[in-house]
XYZ file of C-alpha atoms in Angstrom:
660
model
C 78.559 117.296 132.944
C 81.352 119.135 134.662
C 83.634 119.139 131.639
C 82.645 121.596 128.960
C 81.760 119.937 125.690
C 83.865 121.235 122.854
C 82.495 120.502 119.400
C 86.008 119.811 118.057
C 86.892 117.359 120.805
C 86.594 113.740 119.581
C 85.205 112.599 122.947
C 82.496 115.254 122.663
C 81.737 113.952 119.178
C 81.217 110.481 120.646
C 78.906 111.726 123.389
C 76.900 113.705 120.841
C 76.653 110.550 118.718
C 75.307 108.579 121.699
C 72.589 111.181 122.296
C 71.675 111.289 118.595
C 71.416 107.494 118.451
C 69.177 107.381 121.514
C 66.841 110.036 120.092
C 66.849 108.826 116.486
C 63.620 106.830 116.741
C 61.721 109.293 118.913
C 60.169 111.547 116.210
C 58.672 108.599 114.360
C 57.298 107.184 117.613
C 55.645 110.371 118.828
C 54.640 112.173 115.615
C 54.477 109.512 112.937
C 51.388 111.067 111.351
C 53.241 114.277 110.556
C 56.845 113.171 110.027
C 58.538 110.573 107.816
C 59.849 109.020 111.023
C 61.858 106.165 109.577
C 63.632 108.349 107.022
C 64.384 110.947 109.674
C 65.673 108.217 111.987
C 67.934 106.833 109.250
C 69.408 110.278 108.510
C 69.973 110.856 112.240
C 71.534 107.409 112.611
C 73.922 107.981 109.717
C 74.944 111.351 111.235
C 75.475 109.657 114.611
C 77.532 106.930 112.940
C 79.747 109.441 111.143
C 80.263 111.423 114.350
C 80.873 108.352 116.490
C 83.224 106.500 114.140
C 85.288 109.600 113.341
C 85.503 110.487 117.045
C 86.598 106.961 117.999
C 89.194 106.895 115.221
C 90.638 110.216 116.369
C 90.807 109.013 119.980
C 92.755 105.934 118.856
C 95.079 107.686 116.442
C 95.881 110.451 118.925
C 95.968 107.924 121.828
C 93.842 110.195 123.993
C 91.726 109.540 127.068
C 88.913 111.882 128.080
C 86.870 111.785 131.293
C 83.555 113.447 132.147
C 81.524 113.489 135.343
C 77.728 113.387 135.251
C 76.323 115.745 137.881
C 73.733 113.401 139.368
C 72.332 113.174 142.892
C 72.087 109.393 143.088
C 73.776 107.789 146.132
C 76.250 105.734 144.118
C 79.241 108.075 143.965
C 80.319 110.187 140.991
C 78.842 109.193 137.641
C 82.097 109.027 135.726
C 82.210 108.323 132.034
C 85.404 108.099 129.981
C 86.671 107.265 126.530
C 90.041 105.506 126.472
C 91.644 103.395 123.707
C 89.757 100.223 124.743
C 86.403 102.052 124.754
C 87.146 103.776 121.458
C 88.003 100.475 119.790
C 84.635 98.963 120.762
C 82.735 102.117 119.778
C 83.771 101.734 116.125
C 81.570 98.658 115.445
C 78.754 100.092 117.580
C 78.317 103.160 115.365
C 79.366 101.534 112.081
C 76.846 98.694 112.206
C 74.147 100.967 113.652
C 74.457 103.398 110.735
C 74.521 100.624 108.124
C 71.580 98.824 109.752
C 69.432 101.946 109.910
C 69.945 102.557 106.193
C 69.308 98.889 105.414
C 66.010 98.997 107.347
C 64.575 101.511 104.843
C 64.415 98.742 102.262
C 64.119 95.691 104.498
C 61.449 96.864 106.951
C 59.807 99.857 105.216
C 57.378 101.920 107.251
C 54.774 101.874 104.473
C 54.415 98.088 104.666
C 54.950 97.721 108.440
C 52.993 100.575 110.001
C 52.243 98.653 113.201
C 55.783 97.574 114.043
C 58.171 99.988 112.344
C 58.031 102.897 114.875
C 58.692 100.577 117.797
C 61.449 98.777 115.897
C 63.181 102.015 114.890
C 62.949 103.483 118.388
C 64.438 100.481 120.180
C 67.091 100.063 117.473
C 68.481 103.502 118.267
C 68.112 102.925 121.995
C 70.037 99.632 121.762
C 72.954 101.298 119.974
C 73.041 104.169 122.484
C 72.900 101.763 125.439
C 75.791 99.698 124.074
C 77.875 102.848 123.670
C 76.920 103.927 127.197
C 78.089 100.578 128.603
C 81.447 101.033 126.913
C 82.048 104.554 128.293
C 80.624 104.019 131.821
C 83.157 104.100 134.653
C 80.735 103.614 137.539
C 79.354 100.150 138.252
C 75.789 101.328 138.849
C 75.831 103.494 135.734
C 77.064 100.510 133.721
C 74.264 98.344 135.134
C 71.680 100.967 134.168
C 72.961 101.071 130.588
C 73.247 97.280 130.603
C 69.578 96.888 131.544
C 68.470 99.362 128.867
C 70.519 97.362 126.377
C 68.972 94.068 127.513
C 65.384 95.327 127.406
C 65.835 97.101 124.067
C 67.166 93.888 122.555
C 64.194 91.985 124.013
C 61.663 94.321 122.393
C 63.540 94.077 119.095
C 63.671 90.278 119.181
C 59.925 90.053 119.915
C 58.768 92.602 117.360
C 56.806 89.792 115.636
C 55.378 88.609 118.938
C 52.301 86.985 117.418
C 54.509 84.030 116.448
C 54.750 81.571 119.423
C 58.330 80.658 118.494
C 59.307 84.333 118.658
C 57.684 84.725 122.075
C 59.533 81.666 123.359
C 62.837 82.985 122.000
C 62.163 86.278 123.761
C 61.454 84.590 127.089
C 64.596 82.462 126.893
C 66.631 85.575 126.069
C 65.088 87.563 128.905
C 65.768 84.842 131.482
C 69.318 84.239 130.251
C 70.265 87.913 130.135
C 68.997 88.553 133.649
C 70.770 85.470 134.962
C 73.929 87.055 133.577
C 73.019 90.391 135.139
C 72.886 88.652 138.526
C 76.553 87.797 138.029
C 77.290 91.465 137.365
C 75.548 92.443 140.599
C 77.951 90.141 142.439
C 80.886 91.607 140.512
C 80.144 95.252 141.297
C 79.129 94.530 144.890
C 82.504 92.877 145.467
C 84.292 95.786 143.805
C 82.398 98.157 146.084
C 83.532 96.091 149.070
C 87.181 96.116 147.953
C 87.539 99.741 146.831
C 84.829 101.433 148.908
C 83.258 102.975 145.795
C 81.218 102.023 142.761
C 83.791 103.774 140.575
C 85.976 101.460 138.532
C 89.395 100.964 140.118
C 92.413 102.295 138.255
C 93.851 99.843 135.684
C 96.126 97.174 137.150
C 95.584 98.435 140.703
C 93.985 95.375 142.372
C 95.885 92.463 143.842
C 94.778 89.138 142.257
C 95.891 87.297 145.403
C 92.947 88.728 147.329
C 90.360 86.108 148.206
C 87.420 87.892 146.478
C 89.440 88.239 143.271
C 88.599 84.722 142.143
C 84.887 85.205 142.812
C 85.072 88.561 141.091
C 86.604 87.145 137.915
C 84.215 84.182 137.839
C 81.284 86.593 138.239
C 82.608 88.661 135.350
C 82.977 85.568 133.175
C 79.410 84.473 133.953
C 77.819 87.924 133.659
C 79.658 89.178 130.591
C 80.169 85.702 129.111
C 76.400 85.138 128.969
C 76.051 88.278 126.849
C 78.991 87.285 124.660
C 77.461 83.858 123.995
C 80.341 81.765 125.322
C 79.578 78.072 125.818
C 77.604 76.929 127.772
C 76.013 80.347 128.345
C 74.942 80.676 124.701
C 71.418 79.282 125.238
C 69.571 82.420 124.202
C 71.632 83.175 121.126
C 70.473 80.934 118.224
C 66.731 81.442 118.695
C 67.004 85.179 119.432
C 69.145 85.904 116.388
C 66.890 83.807 114.170
C 63.689 85.453 115.430
C 64.822 89.068 115.162
C 64.650 91.093 111.931
C 67.888 90.748 109.991
C 69.281 94.226 110.655
C 68.632 93.627 114.379
C 70.426 90.269 114.156
C 73.328 92.085 112.489
C 73.559 94.585 115.349
C 73.219 91.884 118.014
C 75.714 89.499 116.446
C 78.115 92.085 115.078
C 78.181 94.317 118.156
C 76.192 93.258 121.215
C 78.122 90.020 121.676
C 81.323 92.092 121.657
C 80.045 94.154 124.587
C 80.341 90.978 126.649
C 83.945 90.601 125.493
C 84.557 94.239 126.417
C 83.273 93.575 129.934
C 85.616 90.614 130.416
C 88.616 92.630 129.218
C 87.700 95.611 131.410
C 87.281 93.418 134.495
C 90.611 91.632 133.952
C 92.373 94.965 133.407
C 91.649 95.947 137.033
C 94.312 93.543 138.308
C 98.031 94.138 138.616
C 99.033 90.664 137.494
C 97.085 87.775 136.056
C 97.305 84.216 137.441
C 98.020 81.569 134.849
C 94.754 79.754 135.448
C 92.699 82.793 134.434
C 94.221 82.675 130.971
C 93.860 78.891 130.819
C 90.192 79.048 131.773
C 89.350 81.645 129.130
C 91.415 79.768 126.550
C 89.640 76.452 127.187
C 86.235 78.172 127.198
C 87.096 79.790 123.882
C 88.255 76.513 122.379
C 85.061 74.727 123.432
C 82.912 77.594 122.122
C 84.729 77.720 118.789
C 84.450 73.984 118.084
C 80.918 73.369 119.343
C 79.646 76.607 117.786
C 80.780 75.744 114.278
C 79.607 72.122 114.600
C 76.161 73.367 115.620
C 76.247 75.755 112.661
C 77.047 72.921 110.253
C 73.940 71.011 111.356
C 71.448 73.873 110.953
C 68.695 74.011 108.335
C 67.684 77.568 109.230
C 69.827 80.188 107.487
C 69.850 82.667 110.376
C 70.356 79.990 113.036
C 73.412 78.857 111.097
C 74.821 82.378 111.148
C 73.968 82.721 114.846
C 75.803 79.514 115.760
C 78.729 80.696 113.660
C 78.858 83.775 115.901
C 79.439 81.465 118.882
C 82.399 80.033 116.992
C 83.876 83.462 116.279
C 83.397 84.634 119.847
C 85.224 81.436 120.828
C 88.141 82.366 118.552
C 88.294 85.815 120.158
C 88.291 84.224 123.632
C 91.008 81.829 122.455
C 93.181 84.826 121.590
C 92.441 86.575 124.894
C 93.269 83.417 126.859
C 96.526 83.048 124.926
C 97.424 86.653 125.696
C 96.715 86.213 129.408
C 98.880 83.087 129.495
C 101.638 85.130 127.857
C 101.150 87.911 130.405
C 101.202 85.488 133.340
C 104.436 83.904 132.122
C 106.083 87.210 131.170
C 106.143 86.288 127.464
C 105.569 89.650 125.764
C 105.513 88.275 122.166
C 102.851 85.693 123.092
C 100.782 88.370 124.834
C 101.081 90.704 121.847
C 100.147 88.106 119.234
C 97.229 86.742 121.266
C 95.672 90.091 122.202
C 96.266 91.693 118.805
C 94.812 88.659 117.040
C 91.765 88.664 119.328
C 91.001 92.370 118.942
C 91.658 92.298 115.209
C 89.323 89.334 114.777
C 86.748 91.201 116.841
C 86.832 94.141 114.416
C 86.817 91.823 111.405
C 83.811 89.902 112.732
C 81.922 93.167 113.098
C 82.368 93.648 109.341
C 81.625 90.252 107.832
C 78.899 89.029 110.176
C 76.562 92.021 109.628
C 77.253 91.604 105.903
C 76.095 87.978 106.080
C 72.988 88.827 108.116
C 72.123 91.612 105.668
C 72.552 89.113 102.829
C 70.382 86.573 104.644
C 67.739 89.260 105.117
C 67.747 90.008 101.378
C 67.351 86.302 100.596
C 64.556 85.843 103.140
C 62.909 89.003 101.824
C 62.883 87.452 98.347
C 62.026 83.834 99.162
C 59.778 84.197 102.203
C 61.528 81.386 104.088
C 64.575 80.804 106.302
C 64.799 77.093 105.383
C 67.977 76.475 103.416
C 66.624 73.301 101.845
C 63.738 75.203 100.245
C 66.066 77.554 98.366
C 68.416 77.095 95.439
C 69.627 78.797 92.277
C 69.254 82.313 93.693
C 72.525 83.501 92.124
C 70.667 83.935 88.842
C 67.865 86.110 90.186
C 69.972 87.914 92.820
C 73.503 88.133 91.347
C 74.702 91.136 93.394
C 73.447 89.679 96.640
C 75.132 86.374 95.742
C 78.453 88.126 95.082
C 78.367 90.174 98.299
C 77.290 87.146 100.342
C 80.185 85.208 98.811
C 82.594 87.907 100.009
C 81.237 87.559 103.558
C 81.386 83.751 103.397
C 85.027 83.746 102.254
C 85.910 86.270 104.960
C 84.277 84.310 107.766
C 86.087 81.147 106.698
C 89.393 82.961 107.284
C 90.489 82.683 103.657
C 92.646 85.286 101.896
C 92.438 87.918 100.540
C 89.604 88.909 102.913
C 89.975 90.171 106.466
C 89.098 86.998 108.382
C 92.489 85.572 107.439
C 94.670 88.195 109.138
C 93.427 87.868 112.728
C 93.638 84.074 112.645
C 97.101 84.295 111.077
C 98.350 86.196 114.134
C 96.923 83.511 116.422
C 98.623 80.787 114.373
C 101.882 82.737 114.613
C 101.525 82.734 118.385
C 100.664 79.022 118.614
C 103.371 77.809 116.215
C 106.094 80.245 117.279
C 105.993 81.573 120.814
C 103.786 78.917 122.401
C 106.189 76.075 121.608
C 108.988 77.710 123.607
C 106.719 79.164 126.295
C 106.576 77.739 129.811
C 103.254 76.145 128.769
C 104.057 74.270 125.538
C 100.649 72.565 125.648
C 99.348 75.876 124.350
C 100.555 74.866 120.892
C 97.744 72.265 120.788
C 95.386 75.154 120.106
C 96.811 75.368 116.578
C 95.347 72.058 115.278
C 92.084 72.843 117.051
C 91.887 76.207 115.289
C 92.638 74.451 112.007
C 89.819 71.955 112.680
C 87.433 74.820 113.395
C 88.484 76.520 110.170
C 87.932 73.311 108.173
C 84.435 72.803 109.564
C 83.687 76.481 108.856
C 84.622 75.996 105.197
C 82.295 72.968 104.912
C 79.510 74.914 106.630
C 79.662 77.948 104.376
C 80.169 75.915 101.196
C 76.949 74.156 102.185
C 75.162 77.430 102.881
C 76.270 79.218 99.737
C 75.979 76.194 97.470
C 72.488 75.163 98.507
C 71.085 78.710 98.617
C 72.647 80.346 95.565
C 73.731 77.516 93.227
C 71.927 74.676 91.554
C 68.335 74.622 90.360
C 65.570 76.442 92.262
C 63.628 74.034 94.446
C 60.459 76.075 94.165
C 59.186 79.222 92.521
C 60.515 82.322 94.281
C 57.634 84.690 95.133
C 59.650 87.933 94.914
C 62.739 87.264 92.761
C 64.101 90.803 92.788
C 67.384 92.504 93.448
C 67.387 94.427 96.756
C 67.101 98.187 96.435
C 69.930 100.636 97.040
C 68.927 101.019 100.687
C 69.862 97.376 101.265
C 72.625 97.166 98.666
C 74.727 100.150 99.785
C 75.349 98.903 103.380
C 76.183 95.439 102.086
C 78.567 96.886 99.500
C 80.290 99.072 102.095
C 80.819 96.159 104.470
C 82.086 93.891 101.670
C 84.501 96.592 100.593
C 85.638 96.942 104.207
C 86.273 93.172 104.415
C 88.403 93.272 101.274
C 90.287 96.436 102.229
C 91.033 95.181 105.750
C 92.317 91.917 104.279
C 94.569 93.440 101.621
C 95.876 96.275 103.820
C 95.662 95.222 107.481
C 98.234 97.762 108.712
C 95.737 100.591 109.459
C 93.578 98.241 111.549
C 96.646 96.993 113.402
C 97.576 100.588 114.246
C 94.085 101.104 115.668
C 94.343 97.960 117.793
C 97.834 98.728 119.159
C 96.799 101.389 121.768
C 94.190 99.037 123.257
C 96.719 96.183 123.432
C 99.201 98.446 125.216
C 96.518 99.600 127.686
C 95.420 96.056 128.573
C 98.778 94.495 129.430
C 100.830 94.725 132.591
C 103.908 94.022 130.463
C 105.013 96.179 127.524
C 103.861 94.648 124.228
C 106.488 93.439 121.787
C 106.980 95.045 118.395
C 104.543 93.272 116.080
C 106.715 93.943 113.018
C 109.471 91.824 114.588
C 107.079 88.900 115.154
C 105.133 88.791 111.894
C 106.339 89.797 108.405
C 103.563 92.332 107.988
C 105.050 93.788 104.812
C 105.231 90.407 103.091
C 101.787 89.529 104.394
C 100.258 92.711 102.959
C 102.107 92.220 99.666
C 100.916 88.621 99.397
C 97.324 89.559 100.177
C 97.478 92.418 97.687
C 98.874 90.178 94.951
C 96.272 87.520 95.652
C 93.476 90.093 95.647
C 94.784 91.560 92.405
C 95.008 88.096 90.855
C 91.419 87.295 91.856
C 90.274 90.609 90.416
C 92.220 90.053 87.199
C 90.805 86.552 86.746
C 87.305 87.912 87.333
C 87.750 90.645 84.736
C 89.192 88.207 82.175
C 86.367 85.763 82.820
C 83.773 88.491 82.379
C 85.381 89.595 79.086
C 85.444 86.029 77.855
C 81.806 85.481 78.747
C 80.864 88.601 76.809
C 82.535 87.267 73.654
C 81.364 83.683 73.947
C 77.932 82.245 73.428
C 76.827 81.125 76.855
C 74.919 77.889 77.292
C 73.070 77.979 80.560
C 72.586 74.807 82.583
C 72.123 73.789 86.157
C 75.036 73.104 88.428
C 74.985 70.020 90.617
C 74.219 68.116 87.404
C 76.782 65.452 88.301
C 76.631 64.063 84.779
C 72.868 63.587 84.677
C 71.240 64.607 81.416
C 68.123 65.953 83.080
C 69.041 67.176 86.548
C 66.197 68.213 88.789
C 65.970 69.694 92.283
C 65.220 66.191 93.629
C 68.753 64.938 92.874
C 70.527 68.008 94.246
C 72.320 68.042 97.526
C 70.256 69.485 100.335
C 71.901 71.209 103.249
C 71.233 68.200 105.454
C 72.687 65.647 103.027
C 75.734 67.815 102.237
C 76.807 68.095 105.876
C 75.484 64.741 107.111
C 78.808 62.881 107.089
C 80.407 65.704 109.056
C 77.564 66.119 111.531
C 77.561 62.369 112.292
C 81.131 62.721 113.617
C 79.809 65.152 116.240
C 76.477 63.522 117.093
C 77.347 63.736 120.771
C 77.392 67.543 120.540
C 74.606 68.171 118.039
C 72.300 65.296 119.095
C 69.929 65.737 116.134
C 66.636 63.891 115.843
C 66.557 61.772 112.666
C 63.075 60.491 111.914
C 62.552 58.123 109.005
C 61.808 54.466 108.185
C 64.550 51.998 107.348
C 64.726 51.362 103.601
C 64.172 47.658 102.894
C 63.388 45.428 99.954
C 64.113 45.711 96.257
C 61.278 48.180 95.623
C 60.885 50.239 98.809
C 57.737 52.291 99.161
C 57.880 56.094 99.240
C 58.894 57.393 102.640
C 59.843 60.668 104.238
C 62.882 61.596 106.283
C 63.092 64.369 108.852
C 66.210 65.898 110.397
C 65.834 68.229 113.367
C 68.918 69.783 114.996
C 68.444 70.326 118.715
C 69.683 72.741 121.337
C 71.519 70.069 123.329
C 72.281 71.987 126.512
C 68.934 73.813 126.587
C 66.757 70.785 125.854
C 68.689 68.116 127.760
C 70.014 70.003 130.781
C 68.439 73.396 131.385
C 64.787 72.628 130.580
C 64.733 69.388 132.659
C 66.191 71.385 135.567
C 63.454 73.999 135.194
C 60.784 71.291 135.049
C 62.208 69.647 138.169
C 62.244 72.998 139.967
C 58.661 73.600 138.881
C 57.556 70.258 140.309
C 59.519 70.783 143.521
C 57.898 74.140 144.211
C 54.453 73.286 142.884
C 53.022 73.640 146.387
C 53.646 77.398 146.198
C 51.017 77.628 143.462
C 48.397 77.123 146.146
C 49.124 80.681 147.223
C 47.813 81.872 143.848
C 44.037 81.433 143.857
C 42.718 84.791 142.596
C 41.125 85.987 145.863
C 41.905 89.653 146.355
C 41.284 89.761 150.089
C 43.854 87.009 150.678
C 46.428 88.885 148.597
C 45.824 91.922 150.849
C 46.401 89.653 153.837
C 49.784 88.610 152.330
C 50.792 92.277 152.030
C 49.823 93.068 155.627
C 51.580 89.972 156.967
C 54.762 90.810 155.080
C 54.641 94.418 156.273
C 54.107 93.308 159.874
C 57.054 90.887 159.719
C 59.325 93.587 158.255
C 58.347 96.001 161.032
C 59.078 93.355 163.676
C 62.439 92.624 162.041
C 63.324 96.314 161.887
C 62.356 96.785 165.525
C-alpha cells in the first residue's frame, strides 16, 4: 500500500484486524497435527476483534476518514480502500460477532469431536469475516466484487459443512444460485458506474445526478444485488434453509452481520447521488414494510427453532429498510427531522440486531447441543436443566420484541417518533400509516417469541433430554457479553447514538436535525434505567424470597389439571395456529389430518408443514418450466469425448471468424 501503516492509526488497526481474521484458520488447516489449530484460531480471532472494534470506535469518535491505495497491476484502475464513518459503523458488528463466535465454537464445535470438519469450518469462518470487512472498506467496484465473491463462497462452504445431509446440500445449492443471481445485479451496477464515471473507482459522495437515465437502472440493480444478500422480500429465498442448516455460530455471523453487508451496499449506492427522488424512498419503504410483516408471519408458523430465528431476521431487515425508506422520503422532501429520525432509527436498529440475534442463535445452538433436535415441539421444560441459557435466551427474546429495558426498544422508538410526529405534517402524510404496521409487526413478534420461549423452556419435558447440561464457559461467556450489551444499550442508548451520528451526517444531502430536539433522550434514558432497576430489584427480592420459602415444584401449563402431562401442553403449532390462520395466504402451510367425527373418534395424527411460498409456488415451477423448455439441449450431453472436442473446435473456429 502506498500509505505507510502506523501501528497507532485506527485505520491501520482495522486493516491489521482484517489480515488476522483471514489468516486465523490457516494454522489449523495446514498443520493440525502439530498445532492446537482451533484454540490458536480463537485467540487470533479475539485479538482481531479487539483490534477491529477499537479501531472502528476510534474512527467514529474522532470522525476520521483514512484512504489507502493497493499497488496492484490489474487493469481496473487504482485499488482504493478507505475507512469512513459508514464503513466503521458496519465494521463493529463484523469484528464483534466474529470474535464471540470463534470463542463460542470452542465449546459448540470442538476439534476433538469434529476432526473431519473443524479445520475447514474454522478456516472459512475467518475468511468470511475478513471478506465482509473487505467489502465494507473497498472503494473500487472490481475489488468489492472480488471480496463479495470470497464472502459468498466462504458462506457456502460454511453452510454445507454437514454436506452428507441431503437437506443441507439442497440449502447450499439454493444459496449458491440466489447469491450469484444477486451478483449479476452488481455486475450491472458497476458496469453502469464505469460507463458514467469512466472508472471503477466509487464516485465521490453525492456527486451523481439522479436525473440521468442510467440512474434508475443503477439503483434497481443495487436493490436487487445487495437486497438479495440482505434477505429483503422476495429475494429472501436462500435465507431460512441456509441459516437453519449452518452451525449455530455460523448462523449468528450470517444473520447478525452478513445480511447487514447487503444493507451497507444499498446505503453506499444511494450515497453516490446528489439528491434522491421521492420514489426511491417509497420503494425501499414499501419493500421494508412487506419484508417486516411477511418475515415475522413466516417466523410465527415455523416448527424449526433456527428457521424461526432466520425468518425473524427477514423481519428485522425489513424494519431497517423501513427506516431507510423513511429517511430517503425525508431527504427528498427536505424534511431534516424525518430524515434524521428514520436514518438514526435504521442504523441503531442495525447495531441492536447485531447484538440480540447472535445471542439468540448462540442460545439455540446450546439448546440443540443439549437436545439433539431443532424441532420446537419436541422440547419443553429446559429452563430447569439449563437455567443460565434460559435466562440469556430470555434477554435476547425480550430485546428482539422491542420491549424495554433492552436495546430493541430504542431503535423502534425513534421510528415511531418519526411516523407519529414528522410524518403527519410531511408532504407525504400517508407515511404515518407505517406506524400501525410497525405495531402489528411488533405484536406478531411478541406472540412468536412467547411461543418459542414458552414451548422450549417452560412446561414439562416432552421427552428425555440426552445431554441435559449447562453449556461450558466457552459458550456461556459470548452469550453473557451479548446479553449484557443488549441491556446496556437499552438502558443507556446515548453512546450508541453518538456512534451512529457521523454515519447519518455522511449519508444525507441535507444537514441532519439535532436529535435531542426531536426525542427526549434524557427522559428516555431515565425511564429505561428506572425500569431496568425495577426489574433487577424485583428479581433480587424474588430470589431472596425463594431462598427463605419452601419451594413446591410443579409443571407450568397445568391449566388447573391435577395431573398435567406433555400431551395436554401447548405445542408451538397449536399456540400460534389462530394467528397463522389469519395469514394463510402468505404462509400457505400444509395441514394433513383426518376430520374428527363421531362421539368416540378413533386415534388419528395431524401434521403441519410450513412452506416456502415464493420458492415452492413461483420459483421452482419457473425452473421446472425452463428445464422442460430447454430439455432438447441435453442431447448435446452424451458422454462421447470426441464430440466434445468437436464442440471446442467449432466454437474456436466461429470465434476466429467473428474476430476476423
